[in-house]
Short mmCIF file of C-alpha atoms in Angstrom, two decimals:
data_model
loop_
_atom_site.label_atom_id
_atom_site.label_comp_id
_atom_site.label_asym_id
_atom_site.label_seq_id
_atom_site.Cartn_x
_atom_site.Cartn_y
_atom_site.Cartn_z
CA LEU A 1 -52.09 -6.49 -182.95
CA TYR A 2 -51.78 -8.29 -186.43
CA GLY A 3 -50.00 -7.13 -189.39
CA GLN A 4 -50.93 -6.93 -192.87
CA PRO A 5 -48.02 -6.78 -195.46
CA ILE A 6 -47.81 -3.97 -197.93
CA LEU A 7 -46.06 -5.21 -200.89
CA ASP A 8 -43.34 -3.48 -203.02
CA LEU A 9 -44.34 -5.00 -206.45
CA ARG A 10 -41.00 -3.56 -208.15
CA ALA A 11 -39.14 -5.42 -205.68
CA SER A 12 -41.44 -8.31 -205.14
CA GLU A 13 -40.87 -8.29 -201.28
CA VAL A 14 -42.77 -7.04 -198.29
CA SER A 15 -41.56 -4.11 -197.60
CA GLN A 16 -43.72 -2.44 -194.99
CA TYR A 17 -46.74 -3.60 -192.87
CA GLU A 18 -50.21 -2.45 -191.44
CA VAL A 19 -50.83 -2.72 -187.81
CA LEU A 20 -54.15 -4.21 -187.54
CA LEU A 21 -56.26 -4.22 -184.22
CA ARG A 22 -58.58 -7.33 -183.36
CA LEU A 23 -60.49 -7.84 -180.03
CA ARG A 24 -60.83 -11.19 -178.44
CA ASP A 25 -64.27 -12.49 -177.61
CA ASP A 26 -64.85 -13.96 -173.95
CA GLU A 27 -65.40 -17.29 -175.47
CA GLY A 28 -61.67 -17.62 -177.14
CA GLY A 29 -63.22 -17.75 -180.73
CA GLU A 30 -62.18 -15.75 -183.54
CA PRO A 31 -61.18 -12.11 -183.02
CA LEU A 32 -63.74 -9.41 -183.51
CA THR A 33 -62.84 -7.13 -186.13
CA PRO A 34 -62.69 -3.37 -185.85
CA SER A 35 -66.30 -2.86 -187.08
CA THR A 36 -67.72 -4.57 -184.04
CA PHE A 37 -65.84 -2.51 -181.31
CA LEU A 38 -64.55 0.62 -182.61
CA TYR A 39 -67.55 2.72 -182.98
CA VAL A 40 -68.28 2.00 -179.54
CA ALA A 41 -64.73 2.89 -178.38
CA GLU A 42 -65.30 6.20 -180.40
CA ARG A 43 -68.89 6.84 -179.16
CA PHE A 44 -67.66 6.53 -175.26
CA GLY A 45 -64.33 8.67 -175.52
CA LEU A 46 -61.75 5.41 -175.43
CA ILE A 47 -60.43 5.58 -179.00
CA GLN A 48 -57.72 7.86 -178.15
CA ALA A 49 -56.52 5.50 -175.23
CA ILE A 50 -56.74 2.65 -177.91
CA ASP A 51 -54.95 4.62 -180.82
CA GLY A 52 -52.48 5.49 -177.84
CA TRP A 53 -51.68 1.82 -176.83
CA VAL A 54 -51.56 0.65 -180.86
CA THR A 55 -49.08 3.34 -181.31
CA ARG A 56 -46.89 2.33 -178.28
CA GLN A 57 -47.12 -1.14 -179.20
CA ALA A 58 -45.98 -0.19 -182.88
CA ILE A 59 -43.15 1.63 -181.72
CA GLU A 60 -41.67 -1.08 -179.21
CA LEU A 61 -42.30 -3.65 -182.04
CA ILE A 62 -40.17 -1.32 -184.35
CA ALA A 63 -37.61 -1.32 -181.61
CA GLU A 64 -37.26 -4.76 -181.06
CA ASN A 65 -36.98 -5.73 -184.68
CA GLU A 66 -34.29 -2.82 -185.17
CA ARG A 67 -32.22 -4.38 -181.91
CA ALA A 68 -32.47 -7.64 -184.08
CA GLY A 69 -31.15 -6.03 -187.23
CA ARG A 70 -34.39 -6.54 -189.05
CA PRO A 71 -35.37 -2.93 -190.10
CA LEU A 72 -39.26 -2.79 -190.11
CA VAL A 73 -41.90 -0.03 -191.19
CA LEU A 74 -45.46 -0.38 -189.81
CA HIS A 75 -48.54 1.73 -190.86
CA VAL A 76 -50.84 2.67 -187.95
CA ASN A 77 -54.50 4.00 -188.53
CA LEU A 78 -55.75 6.74 -186.13
CA SER A 79 -59.02 7.84 -185.64
CA GLY A 80 -60.26 11.23 -186.39
CA LYS A 81 -60.64 11.83 -182.57
CA SER A 82 -57.12 10.96 -181.98
CA ILE A 83 -55.86 13.10 -184.70
CA GLY A 84 -57.21 16.20 -182.98
CA ASP A 85 -56.18 15.33 -179.45
CA PRO A 86 -52.58 16.80 -178.42
CA ARG A 87 -52.57 13.63 -175.71
CA VAL A 88 -51.71 11.09 -178.42
CA ALA A 89 -49.38 13.64 -180.19
CA ALA A 90 -47.38 14.05 -177.05
CA LEU A 91 -47.68 10.20 -176.06
CA THR A 92 -46.05 9.37 -179.26
CA GLU A 93 -43.59 12.02 -179.20
CA SER A 94 -42.68 10.44 -175.86
CA ALA A 95 -42.45 6.62 -176.92
CA LEU A 96 -40.56 7.62 -180.05
CA ALA A 97 -37.95 9.39 -177.82
CA GLY A 98 -38.06 6.55 -175.12
CA ALA A 99 -37.46 3.70 -177.97
CA GLY A 100 -34.87 5.44 -179.90
CA ILE A 101 -36.12 4.29 -182.99
CA ASP A 102 -36.17 5.84 -186.51
CA PRO A 103 -39.15 8.04 -186.85
CA SER A 104 -39.68 7.33 -190.21
CA ARG A 105 -40.34 3.81 -189.81
CA LEU A 106 -43.56 4.88 -188.20
CA VAL A 107 -46.31 5.78 -190.74
CA PHE A 108 -49.71 7.21 -189.57
CA GLU A 109 -52.53 6.42 -191.91
CA LEU A 110 -55.60 8.86 -191.85
CA THR A 111 -58.78 8.59 -193.63
CA GLU A 112 -59.92 11.38 -195.68
CA THR A 113 -63.07 11.67 -193.67
CA ALA A 114 -60.93 11.71 -190.43
CA ALA A 115 -58.81 14.44 -192.09
CA MET A 116 -61.58 16.76 -193.30
CA ALA A 117 -63.60 16.51 -189.88
CA ASN A 118 -61.16 19.36 -188.64
CA ILE A 119 -58.83 20.14 -191.25
CA GLU A 120 -57.10 22.59 -189.11
CA GLU A 121 -56.42 20.08 -186.29
CA ALA A 122 -55.37 17.66 -188.72
CA ARG A 123 -52.74 19.93 -190.21
CA THR A 124 -51.48 20.75 -186.79
CA PHE A 125 -51.15 16.95 -186.07
CA ALA A 126 -49.68 16.19 -189.15
CA HIS A 127 -46.98 18.69 -189.32
CA GLY A 128 -46.00 17.89 -185.76
CA LEU A 129 -45.53 14.32 -186.42
CA ARG A 130 -43.98 14.82 -189.99
CA ALA A 131 -41.50 17.44 -187.97
CA ARG A 132 -40.58 14.88 -185.55
CA GLY A 133 -39.61 12.22 -188.42
CA CYS A 134 -42.74 10.13 -188.74
CA ARG A 135 -44.67 9.92 -192.37
CA LEU A 136 -48.12 9.77 -193.05
CA ALA A 137 -50.52 8.07 -195.54
CA LEU A 138 -53.72 9.19 -196.58
CA ASP A 139 -55.76 5.96 -196.59
CA ASP A 140 -59.08 5.02 -198.94
CA PHE A 141 -57.66 7.93 -201.37
CA GLY A 142 -60.70 8.59 -203.87
CA ALA A 143 -63.29 7.37 -201.47
CA GLY A 144 -64.83 10.85 -200.98
CA PHE A 145 -64.53 14.33 -202.56
CA GLY A 146 -61.88 15.80 -200.17
CA SER A 147 -58.99 13.82 -201.37
CA PHE A 148 -57.55 16.33 -203.46
CA TYR A 149 -58.05 19.20 -200.92
CA CYS A 150 -56.23 16.87 -198.55
CA LEU A 151 -53.34 16.43 -200.88
CA LYS A 152 -53.19 20.04 -200.89
CA ASN A 153 -53.43 21.12 -197.04
CA LEU A 154 -51.83 18.30 -195.55
CA PRO A 155 -47.97 16.68 -195.91
CA PHE A 156 -48.69 13.15 -196.74
CA ASP A 157 -45.72 10.61 -198.04
CA TYR A 158 -48.03 8.12 -199.18
CA PHE A 159 -51.88 7.48 -200.11
CA LYS A 160 -53.64 4.36 -200.48
CA ILE A 161 -56.25 3.83 -202.97
CA ASP A 162 -59.68 2.98 -202.07
CA GLY A 163 -60.26 -0.83 -202.60
CA ASP A 164 -63.61 0.16 -204.65
CA LEU A 165 -61.38 1.60 -207.36
CA VAL A 166 -58.81 -1.13 -207.27
CA ARG A 167 -60.94 -4.17 -207.13
CA GLY A 168 -62.15 -3.55 -210.72
CA LEU A 169 -59.05 -2.68 -211.94
CA ALA A 170 -58.35 -5.94 -214.03
CA THR A 171 -61.55 -5.42 -216.04
CA SER A 172 -62.90 -1.80 -215.90
CA PRO A 173 -61.60 0.68 -218.15
CA VAL A 174 -62.79 3.62 -216.01
CA ASP A 175 -61.22 2.36 -213.08
CA GLN A 176 -58.02 1.87 -214.84
CA LEU A 177 -58.08 5.53 -215.92
CA VAL A 178 -58.72 6.67 -212.47
CA VAL A 179 -56.16 4.69 -210.88
CA GLY A 180 -53.73 5.72 -213.80
CA ALA A 181 -54.48 9.54 -212.67
CA ILE A 182 -54.25 8.87 -209.26
CA VAL A 183 -50.51 7.21 -209.68
CA GLY A 184 -49.67 10.30 -211.94
CA ILE A 185 -50.78 12.53 -209.10
CA ALA A 186 -48.74 10.35 -206.82
CA ARG A 187 -45.60 10.58 -208.96
CA GLY A 188 -45.58 14.25 -209.74
#
């Protein structure tokens, strides 16, 4: 597991981390990126086990840091297949209860595509984990046309603006307008 910091620009400090999964190759070289192995895991029905393992590892890491007096917030990406699998939700609830952590320190990220694939399963999953105290983030917001539908129908605490909109922010007036509108919606 690798962590990617999420900066709080108002406080100029790292406030949260996104958990990133990498796979070591057989030769011990550079770790493989998710794009090289996750689609195979989805195709062969292994993604739920991977998402469950990553979630348990994240919960354990949050618990370790809490015991050391270092509050930690971790974001975990989930595949669409895991969102629709009640075993993943049950495993998460069991791990949370066993670790005794503040569930709000665990943020699940769902892409618009994963949420839209089966909105009813996503809604059940999201409301269940939210009731347990976890938070949710809509990842790659603005990458597709269903983002606003997801916002209306799922209880997200965060949404992360798609990188294509952010990359041109410094130079593109159109990107500035779109991102400004998204930020205005987020504040509202």
